Amino acid sequence: MKNILIYLGLVVTIVALYGFAFAFAVNPEGDGKKIFTDNKCNMCHTVTSQGIESKKSDAVDLSNVGKDKTAEFLNKYLKKEAKLNDKDHKSSFKGSDEDLKVLVDWLLTLKTEK
């Protein structure tokens, strides 16, 4: 009887730890979108394919940005180290390098036709 109780306690502990691991797991699809909105990128940009709308009437839609851009270019462009159509990005990305990587990875998934 004692062995059964120990076994059940061990199983319950493992299930609880497994549940906590999934509760705190990072959702890779949601992180880029959250970083995008947390850094107020939606002030100038819209991503209609993801339901993100800007209040600006002339906002650039990034729903298809991943189709023709590379991670290297987006990293440099968002840090103002590269130009697009002979123009710098209006503001330099202020988050961490890790956040920038997650944001760029998310942007590269945006390949919806307009």
mmCIF file of C-alpha atoms in Angstrom:
data_model
loop_
_atom_site.group_PDB
_atom_site.id
_atom_site.type_symbol
_atom_site.label_atom_id
_atom_site.label_comp_id
_atom_site.label_asym_id
_atom_site.label_seq_id
_atom_site.Cartn_x
_atom_site.Cartn_y
_atom_site.Cartn_z
ATOM 1 C CA MET A 1 0.000 0.000 0.000
ATOM 2 C CA LYS A 2 2.842 2.372 0.881
ATOM 3 C CA ASN A 3 4.509 1.718 -2.493
ATOM 4 C CA ILE A 4 1.285 2.502 -4.356
ATOM 5 C CA LEU A 5 0.928 5.841 -2.548
ATOM 6 C CA ILE A 6 4.545 6.745 -3.326
ATOM 7 C CA TYR A 7 4.026 5.764 -6.967
ATOM 8 C CA LEU A 8 0.820 7.845 -7.232
ATOM 9 C CA GLY A 9 2.551 10.805 -5.563
ATOM 10 C CA LEU A 10 5.390 10.545 -8.073
ATOM 11 C CA VAL A 11 2.972 10.389 -11.019
ATOM 12 C CA VAL A 12 1.015 13.410 -9.742
ATOM 13 C CA THR A 13 4.262 15.365 -9.283
ATOM 14 C CA ILE A 14 5.438 14.547 -12.802
ATOM 15 C CA VAL A 15 2.081 15.536 -14.312
ATOM 16 C CA ALA A 16 2.077 18.799 -12.339
ATOM 17 C CA LEU A 17 5.619 19.672 -13.434
ATOM 18 C CA TYR A 18 4.744 18.822 -17.033
ATOM 19 C CA GLY A 19 1.736 21.135 -16.805
ATOM 20 C CA PHE A 20 3.838 23.981 -15.396
ATOM 21 C CA ALA A 21 6.371 23.536 -18.189
ATOM 22 C CA PHE A 22 3.666 23.976 -20.823
ATOM 23 C CA ALA A 23 2.037 26.848 -18.947
ATOM 24 C CA PHE A 24 5.272 28.838 -19.106
ATOM 25 C CA ALA A 25 6.354 27.672 -22.549
ATOM 26 C CA VAL A 26 6.877 30.417 -25.087
ATOM 27 C CA ASN A 27 4.525 30.510 -28.043
ATOM 28 C CA PRO A 28 6.856 31.260 -30.967
ATOM 29 C CA GLU A 29 4.085 32.514 -33.240
ATOM 30 C CA GLY A 30 2.732 34.927 -30.657
ATOM 31 C CA ASP A 31 6.007 36.393 -29.452
ATOM 32 C CA GLY A 32 6.869 38.308 -32.608
ATOM 33 C CA LYS A 33 3.401 39.764 -32.775
ATOM 34 C CA LYS A 34 3.605 40.788 -29.110
ATOM 35 C CA ILE A 35 7.031 42.385 -29.608
ATOM 36 C CA PHE A 36 5.638 44.180 -32.665
ATOM 37 C CA THR A 37 2.768 45.692 -30.698
ATOM 38 C CA ASP A 38 4.764 46.257 -27.466
ATOM 39 C CA ASN A 39 7.333 48.296 -29.401
ATOM 40 C CA LYS A 40 4.506 50.278 -31.007
ATOM 41 C CA CYS A 41 5.445 49.220 -34.547
ATOM 42 C CA ASN A 42 1.712 49.367 -35.238
ATOM 43 C CA MET A 43 1.865 53.151 -34.962
ATOM 44 C CA CYS A 44 3.313 53.230 -38.497
ATOM 45 C CA HIS A 45 2.661 49.709 -39.800
ATOM 46 C CA THR A 46 -0.356 47.509 -40.397
ATOM 47 C CA VAL A 47 -0.346 43.722 -40.650
ATOM 48 C CA THR A 48 -3.839 43.002 -41.896
ATOM 49 C CA SER A 49 -3.122 39.278 -42.216
ATOM 50 C CA GLN A 50 -2.587 39.190 -38.431
ATOM 51 C CA GLY A 51 -5.403 41.579 -37.527
ATOM 52 C CA ILE A 52 -3.053 44.450 -36.635
ATOM 53 C CA GLU A 53 -4.286 47.833 -37.804
ATOM 54 C CA SER A 54 -2.582 51.200 -37.577
ATOM 55 C CA LYS A 55 -4.428 54.434 -36.925
ATOM 56 C CA LYS A 56 -2.421 56.098 -39.703
ATOM 57 C CA SER A 57 -4.198 56.229 -43.035
ATOM 58 C CA ASP A 58 -0.926 55.815 -44.964
ATOM 59 C CA ALA A 59 0.428 52.937 -42.834
ATOM 60 C CA VAL A 60 2.645 50.434 -44.620
ATOM 61 C CA ASP A 61 1.098 46.933 -44.629
ATOM 62 C CA LEU A 62 3.696 44.301 -43.747
ATOM 63 C CA SER A 63 1.451 41.296 -44.449
ATOM 64 C CA ASN A 64 3.790 40.162 -47.222
ATOM 65 C CA VAL A 65 7.172 41.420 -45.960
ATOM 66 C CA GLY A 66 8.565 37.904 -45.478
ATOM 67 C CA LYS A 67 8.174 37.014 -49.132
ATOM 68 C CA ASP A 68 11.010 39.107 -50.518
ATOM 69 C CA LYS A 69 13.149 40.136 -47.523
ATOM 70 C CA THR A 70 15.898 38.251 -45.676
ATOM 71 C CA ALA A 71 16.595 38.064 -41.958
ATOM 72 C CA GLU A 72 19.947 39.759 -42.472
ATOM 73 C CA PHE A 73 18.369 42.689 -44.313
ATOM 74 C CA LEU A 74 15.525 43.141 -41.792
ATOM 75 C CA ASN A 75 17.982 43.072 -38.870
ATOM 76 C CA LYS A 76 20.146 45.736 -40.455
ATOM 77 C CA TYR A 77 17.195 47.832 -41.633
ATOM 78 C CA LEU A 78 15.568 47.884 -38.201
ATOM 79 C CA LYS A 79 18.910 48.942 -36.676
ATOM 80 C CA LYS A 80 19.285 51.675 -39.335
ATOM 81 C CA GLU A 81 22.329 49.941 -40.822
ATOM 82 C CA ALA A 82 20.685 49.376 -44.222
ATOM 83 C CA LYS A 83 18.389 51.390 -46.468
ATOM 84 C CA LEU A 84 15.203 50.499 -48.313
ATOM 85 C CA ASN A 85 14.537 52.603 -51.409
ATOM 86 C CA ASP A 86 17.416 54.857 -50.305
ATOM 87 C CA LYS A 87 15.698 55.555 -46.970
ATOM 88 C CA ASP A 88 16.483 54.504 -43.410
ATOM 89 C CA HIS A 89 13.810 53.052 -41.162
ATOM 90 C CA LYS A 90 12.244 55.973 -39.281
ATOM 91 C CA SER A 91 13.307 54.705 -35.870
ATOM 92 C CA SER A 92 15.917 52.266 -34.672
ATOM 93 C CA PHE A 93 14.666 49.133 -32.884
ATOM 94 C CA LYS A 94 15.045 49.760 -29.155
ATOM 95 C CA GLY A 95 14.530 46.236 -27.821
ATOM 96 C CA SER A 96 17.119 43.567 -27.063
ATOM 97 C CA ASP A 97 18.948 41.597 -29.734
ATOM 98 C CA GLU A 98 16.923 38.534 -28.709
ATOM 99 C CA ASP A 99 13.648 40.446 -29.176
ATOM 100 C CA LEU A 100 14.867 41.692 -32.546
ATOM 101 C CA LYS A 101 15.600 38.129 -33.645
ATOM 102 C CA VAL A 102 12.133 36.952 -32.555
ATOM 103 C CA LEU A 103 10.520 39.934 -34.311
ATOM 104 C CA VAL A 104 12.457 39.350 -37.542
ATOM 105 C CA ASP A 105 11.660 35.625 -37.468
ATOM 106 C CA TRP A 106 7.978 36.491 -37.110
ATOM 107 C CA LEU A 107 8.146 39.085 -39.901
ATOM 108 C CA LEU A 108 9.690 36.464 -42.193
ATOM 109 C CA THR A 109 6.604 34.272 -41.708
ATOM 110 C CA LEU A 110 4.423 37.027 -43.152
ATOM 111 C CA LYS A 111 3.954 35.897 -46.732
ATOM 112 C CA THR A 112 0.271 36.541 -47.344
ATOM 113 C CA GLU A 113 -0.589 37.946 -50.740
ATOM 114 C CA LYS A 114 -2.197 41.378 -50.602
#
